[in-house]
Short mmCIF file of C-alpha atoms in Angstrom, two decimals:
data_model
loop_
_atom_site.label_atom_id
_atom_site.label_comp_id
_atom_site.label_asym_id
_atom_site.label_seq_id
_atom_site.Cartn_x
_atom_site.Cartn_y
_atom_site.Cartn_z
CA MET A 30 160.98 75.64 118.86
CA GLN A 31 164.39 74.38 117.69
CA LYS A 32 163.24 70.76 117.90
CA THR A 33 160.17 71.61 115.79
CA MET A 34 162.36 73.28 113.17
CA ARG A 35 164.71 70.27 113.09
CA ASP A 36 161.78 67.90 112.69
CA GLN A 37 160.34 70.06 109.91
CA ALA A 38 163.68 70.15 108.09
CA TYR A 39 164.10 66.39 108.42
CA LYS A 40 160.60 65.61 107.11
CA LEU A 41 160.96 67.98 104.18
CA ARG A 42 164.38 66.61 103.25
CA LYS A 43 163.02 63.06 103.35
CA MET A 44 160.05 64.07 101.21
CA VAL A 45 162.16 65.75 98.54
CA GLN A 46 164.90 63.11 98.59
CA GLN A 47 162.66 60.06 98.91
CA GLN A 48 163.77 58.45 95.67
CA ARG A 49 167.14 58.69 94.02
CA PHE A 50 166.55 58.27 90.30
CA VAL A 51 163.77 59.35 87.96
CA THR A 52 163.12 58.89 84.28
CA CYS A 53 160.71 61.40 82.82
CA ASN A 54 161.57 61.77 79.13
CA GLU A 55 163.00 65.21 79.93
CA GLU A 56 165.76 66.46 77.70
CA PRO A 57 168.50 68.37 79.52
CA GLY A 58 168.52 72.11 78.97
CA LEU A 59 164.91 72.34 77.79
CA GLY A 60 161.80 73.56 79.50
CA PRO A 61 160.86 76.80 81.24
CA ARG A 62 162.75 78.59 83.96
CA VAL A 63 160.96 77.84 87.22
CA ILE A 64 161.40 80.70 89.67
CA ALA A 65 159.92 80.86 93.16
CA VAL A 66 159.31 84.32 94.59
CA THR A 67 159.25 84.29 98.37
CA SER A 68 159.94 86.29 101.51
CA GLY A 69 160.79 85.60 105.11
CA LYS A 70 157.83 87.66 106.30
CA GLY A 71 154.58 89.01 104.92
CA GLY A 72 153.88 92.56 103.86
CA VAL A 73 157.11 93.16 101.92
CA GLY A 74 155.53 93.44 98.46
CA LYS A 75 156.17 89.90 97.23
CA THR A 76 152.95 89.37 95.29
CA ASN A 77 153.10 92.84 93.80
CA LEU A 78 156.55 91.98 92.43
CA VAL A 79 155.41 88.59 91.11
CA VAL A 80 152.52 90.07 89.14
CA ASN A 81 154.47 92.98 87.69
CA LEU A 82 157.51 90.82 86.95
CA GLY A 83 155.29 88.35 85.12
CA LEU A 84 153.66 91.12 83.10
CA SER A 85 157.04 92.64 82.24
CA LEU A 86 158.22 89.28 80.94
CA ALA A 87 154.98 88.84 79.00
CA LYS A 88 155.45 92.27 77.41
CA MET A 89 158.80 90.93 76.15
CA ASN A 90 156.86 88.16 74.36
CA GLU A 91 157.83 85.53 76.90
CA ARG A 92 155.24 82.85 77.67
CA VAL A 93 154.62 83.29 81.37
CA LEU A 94 152.62 81.17 83.80
CA LEU A 95 152.01 82.58 87.26
CA PHE A 96 151.40 79.82 89.78
CA ASP A 97 149.83 81.05 93.03
CA THR A 98 150.57 78.78 95.98
CA ASP A 99 149.88 81.32 98.73
CA ILE A 100 147.18 79.26 100.36
CA GLY A 101 143.99 80.94 101.54
CA LEU A 102 144.73 84.30 99.94
CA ALA A 103 143.72 85.70 96.57
CA ASN A 104 146.18 88.57 96.28
CA VAL A 105 147.32 87.60 92.79
CA GLU A 106 143.72 87.55 91.62
CA VAL A 107 143.18 91.03 93.06
CA PHE A 108 146.24 92.42 91.30
CA LEU A 109 145.38 90.79 87.98
CA GLY A 110 141.66 91.40 88.15
CA VAL A 111 140.83 87.73 87.61
CA THR A 112 138.94 85.19 89.69
CA ALA A 113 140.15 81.62 89.69
CA ARG A 114 137.17 79.29 89.46
CA TYR A 115 139.27 76.17 89.87
CA SER A 116 142.70 75.11 91.06
CA VAL A 117 145.22 72.33 90.48
CA ARG A 118 143.22 70.20 92.91
CA ASP A 119 140.31 70.20 90.46
CA VAL A 120 142.53 68.54 87.86
CA LEU A 121 144.02 66.02 90.27
CA PHE A 122 140.87 65.14 92.22
CA GLY A 123 138.04 66.43 90.05
CA ASN A 124 137.07 66.23 86.43
CA LYS A 125 138.39 69.55 85.18
CA SER A 126 140.80 69.87 82.28
CA ILE A 127 143.97 71.94 82.37
CA GLY A 128 142.35 74.48 80.08
CA GLU A 129 139.56 75.02 82.61
CA ILE A 130 141.92 75.97 85.45
CA VAL A 131 144.13 78.38 83.47
CA GLU A 132 143.03 82.01 83.73
CA SER A 133 144.20 84.66 81.26
CA GLY A 134 145.55 88.07 82.22
CA PRO A 135 146.94 91.10 80.37
CA HIS A 136 149.57 90.61 77.64
CA GLY A 137 148.89 86.87 77.53
CA LEU A 138 150.00 86.25 81.10
CA ARG A 139 148.45 83.03 82.40
CA TYR A 140 147.54 82.26 85.99
CA ILE A 141 146.84 79.07 87.91
CA SER A 142 145.72 78.72 91.50
CA GLY A 143 147.62 76.03 93.37
CA GLY A 144 144.81 75.32 95.78
CA SER A 145 146.39 73.54 98.73
CA GLY A 146 149.73 73.07 96.96
CA PHE A 147 150.18 69.94 94.87
CA LEU A 148 153.74 69.31 96.05
CA GLU A 149 152.31 68.11 99.36
CA LEU A 150 149.74 65.77 97.81
CA VAL A 151 151.88 62.65 97.66
CA ASP A 152 149.25 59.94 98.17
CA LEU A 153 147.88 59.73 94.63
CA ASP A 154 146.38 56.87 92.69
CA ASN A 155 147.41 56.00 89.14
CA THR A 156 144.79 58.26 87.54
CA GLN A 157 145.89 61.22 89.61
CA ARG A 158 149.54 60.50 88.86
CA SER A 159 148.81 60.54 85.15
CA ARG A 160 147.15 63.92 85.63
CA VAL A 161 150.31 65.22 87.30
CA LEU A 162 152.26 64.13 84.23
CA GLU A 163 149.71 65.87 82.02
CA LEU A 164 150.10 69.08 84.04
CA LEU A 165 153.88 68.96 83.86
CA ARG A 166 153.76 68.29 80.13
CA TYR A 167 151.54 71.35 79.67
CA PHE A 168 153.91 73.47 81.74
CA ARG A 169 156.96 72.30 79.82
CA GLU A 170 155.56 72.63 76.31
CA ASN A 171 153.69 75.93 76.61
CA THR A 172 155.78 78.07 78.93
CA ASP A 173 159.05 80.00 79.02
CA TYR A 174 158.79 81.14 82.65
CA ILE A 175 156.90 79.71 85.60
CA LEU A 176 156.73 82.19 88.48
CA ILE A 177 155.68 80.58 91.75
CA ASP A 178 154.18 82.99 94.27
CA THR A 179 154.80 81.24 97.58
CA GLY A 180 153.40 82.17 100.92
CA ALA A 181 155.57 84.19 103.28
CA GLY A 182 157.61 82.61 106.05
CA ILE A 183 159.04 79.13 106.49
CA SER A 184 156.06 76.79 106.42
CA ARG A 185 156.40 73.37 104.83
CA ASN A 186 154.36 74.48 101.84
CA VAL A 187 156.67 77.45 101.21
CA LEU A 188 159.83 75.40 101.64
CA SER A 189 158.52 72.69 99.31
CA PHE A 190 158.19 75.07 96.40
CA VAL A 191 161.38 77.02 97.12
CA ALA A 192 163.39 73.81 97.38
CA ALA A 193 161.89 72.44 94.18
CA ALA A 194 162.37 75.61 92.10
CA ASP A 195 165.44 76.03 89.92
CA GLU A 196 165.84 79.64 91.07
CA THR A 197 164.39 81.71 93.90
CA ILE A 198 163.89 85.44 94.37
CA ILE A 199 163.80 86.57 98.01
CA VAL A 200 162.04 89.89 98.54
CA VAL A 201 163.25 92.00 101.47
CA THR A 202 162.78 95.52 102.77
CA PRO A 203 165.24 97.62 104.81
CA GLU A 204 163.38 96.68 108.01
CA PRO A 205 165.57 94.58 110.36
CA THR A 206 162.81 91.99 110.85
CA SER A 207 162.60 91.45 107.09
CA LEU A 208 166.33 90.72 106.90
CA THR A 209 166.24 88.46 109.96
CA ASP A 210 163.37 86.42 108.55
CA ALA A 211 165.00 86.20 105.11
CA TYR A 212 168.18 84.91 106.74
CA SER A 213 166.16 82.30 108.65
CA LEU A 214 164.62 81.11 105.38
CA ILE A 215 168.03 80.73 103.76
CA LYS A 216 169.33 78.94 106.85
CA ILE A 217 166.59 76.31 106.65
CA LEU A 218 167.27 75.76 102.94
CA VAL A 219 170.89 75.10 103.83
CA LYS A 220 169.81 72.74 106.60
CA ILE A 221 167.68 70.64 104.26
CA ARG A 222 170.44 70.79 101.63
CA MET A 223 168.14 72.22 98.97
CA VAL A 224 169.54 75.64 98.10
CA PRO A 225 168.47 76.90 94.65
CA ARG A 226 170.12 79.80 92.86
CA LEU A 227 169.21 82.75 95.10
CA TYR A 228 168.44 86.32 94.04
CA VAL A 229 167.49 89.22 96.29
CA VAL A 230 165.19 92.13 95.46
CA VAL A 231 165.22 95.05 97.89
CA ASN A 232 161.80 96.68 98.02
CA ARG A 233 160.77 100.10 99.39
CA ALA A 234 164.30 101.45 99.66
CA GLY A 235 164.55 105.17 100.33
CA ASP A 236 167.67 105.65 98.23
CA LEU A 237 170.60 103.83 96.63
CA LYS A 238 172.66 103.80 99.82
CA GLU A 239 169.86 102.20 101.83
CA ALA A 240 169.31 99.60 99.10
CA GLN A 241 173.00 98.69 98.98
CA ASN A 242 173.31 98.52 102.77
CA THR A 243 170.23 96.30 103.00
CA PHE A 244 171.52 93.81 100.46
CA GLN A 245 175.08 93.81 101.82
CA ARG A 246 173.91 93.02 105.36
CA LEU A 247 172.04 89.95 104.14
CA ARG A 248 174.77 88.93 101.68
CA MET A 249 177.58 89.12 104.24
CA ALA A 250 175.62 87.15 106.85
CA ALA A 251 174.70 84.45 104.32
CA GLU A 252 178.27 84.13 103.05
CA LYS A 253 179.93 84.22 106.48
CA PHE A 254 177.65 81.92 108.44
CA LEU A 255 175.92 79.80 105.77
CA GLU A 256 178.46 79.83 102.92
CA VAL A 257 175.70 80.81 100.50
CA SER A 258 176.10 83.31 97.67
CA LEU A 259 173.34 85.81 96.94
CA MET A 260 172.87 87.99 93.88
CA HIS A 261 171.29 91.43 94.05
CA LEU A 262 168.73 91.30 91.25
CA GLY A 263 167.60 94.89 91.74
CA THR A 264 165.83 97.46 93.88
CA ILE A 265 162.34 98.93 93.92
CA TYR A 266 162.44 102.39 95.45
CA GLU A 267 159.72 103.91 97.59
CA ASP A 268 157.04 105.22 95.23
CA ARG A 269 153.56 106.51 96.04
CA THR A 270 152.20 105.25 92.73
CA VAL A 271 152.53 101.69 94.07
CA VAL A 272 149.90 102.34 96.73
CA SER A 273 147.67 104.03 94.16
CA ALA A 274 147.91 101.06 91.78
CA ILE A 275 147.13 98.61 94.57
CA LYS A 276 144.03 100.57 95.59
CA LYS A 277 142.84 100.58 91.98
CA GLN A 278 143.64 96.86 91.68
CA GLU A 279 145.72 97.53 88.58
CA PRO A 280 149.22 96.17 87.89
CA LEU A 281 151.77 98.97 88.17
CA VAL A 282 153.58 98.26 84.89
CA ILE A 283 150.27 98.72 83.06
CA SER A 284 148.61 101.56 84.98
CA GLN A 285 151.78 103.56 85.76
CA PRO A 286 154.43 102.32 83.30
CA ARG A 287 156.57 105.47 83.61
CA SER A 288 156.62 105.51 87.39
CA VAL A 289 159.86 104.96 89.28
CA ALA A 290 158.72 101.61 90.67
CA ALA A 291 157.54 100.34 87.26
CA ARG A 292 160.90 101.23 85.72
CA ASN A 293 162.60 99.46 88.62
CA VAL A 294 160.57 96.31 87.91
CA GLU A 295 161.49 96.47 84.24
CA GLU A 296 165.17 96.72 85.17
CA ILE A 297 164.80 93.71 87.47
CA THR A 298 163.13 91.84 84.62
CA ARG A 299 166.02 92.61 82.26
CA ASN A 300 168.52 91.50 84.90
CA LEU A 301 166.63 88.24 85.38
CA VAL A 302 166.57 87.53 81.65
CA LEU A 303 170.29 88.26 81.35
CA GLU A 304 171.08 86.05 84.35
CA ARG A 305 169.78 82.95 82.62
CA PRO A 306 171.77 80.20 84.35
CA HIS A 307 173.55 77.44 82.51
CA ARG A 308 171.40 74.30 82.47
CA ASP A 309 173.54 71.52 83.90
CA ALA A 310 172.38 68.18 82.51
CA ALA A 311 173.41 66.50 85.76
CA LYS A 312 171.42 68.89 87.93
CA GLU A 313 167.92 67.90 88.92
CA THR A 314 165.30 70.29 87.57
CA PHE A 315 161.96 71.34 89.02
CA PHE A 316 160.13 68.78 86.90
CA ARG A 317 162.36 65.91 87.99
CA LYS A 318 161.92 66.92 91.62
CA VAL A 319 158.14 66.96 91.31
CA LEU A 320 158.13 63.59 89.59
CA ARG A 321 160.36 62.18 92.31
CA VAL A 322 158.12 63.50 95.07
CA PHE A 323 155.13 61.80 93.45
CA GLY A 324 157.06 58.59 92.74
CA LEU A 325 156.46 58.92 89.01
CA GLY A 326 159.88 57.82 87.85
#
């Protein structure tokens, strides 16, 4: 198991660090914030947070693109009430335009299905490479926030997007297994030397004390053993209206905007907006990383 994990970390690090320099006509400090939302294990409410966070940002007149890379599942589509006819693959390997793969949701929220995850599709011809550039140009020029809904766990596809993102939100619950799996995810990011700015959202906490204890356990372990700093972005408390909204296939911030959980999401959204990190011109952004992976420099 350990050998497999080491091999996986080595291959991913080589993939992301394959080329040293890239030129992509990208001006420092511009472009959307690219935020991956992930979790060490499934069933912690990750996709529910992604959808409602995206809608909360959209309600603040931010231009939001939700990018679903959770392969084989359509949870985002269920929450938004949309059906993706096409994915990024149809632009890269088919004859579809960007406009044909972008689905529209409430409050102007846009949604794209990642298909099999374009960060892993590295063997592209010149036409496909030009389409990657076209996609990135669309993302940069028409978006304030890109929220990437990754799969759960530590697969290569998940790690690719988390490592490439400028910032990452890790969703945990008070369950010990959730914290253990979240720690394992952070540990691998440290091992491949690709640690983005990390936020933590505690979901399904019974009260403030439980939320604080949950975050502190993960924070102290990450700082002590991995030398990684985590920021508590906020907490979503246990709320029956969440289950009701899921059953109705309606986003919580729209169907139950005054509920405890919806107000929690709005607070998390405000915290995220206020925590806008300084854009270091010397730091490689999501777009540069993608270009480097594809050899488009």
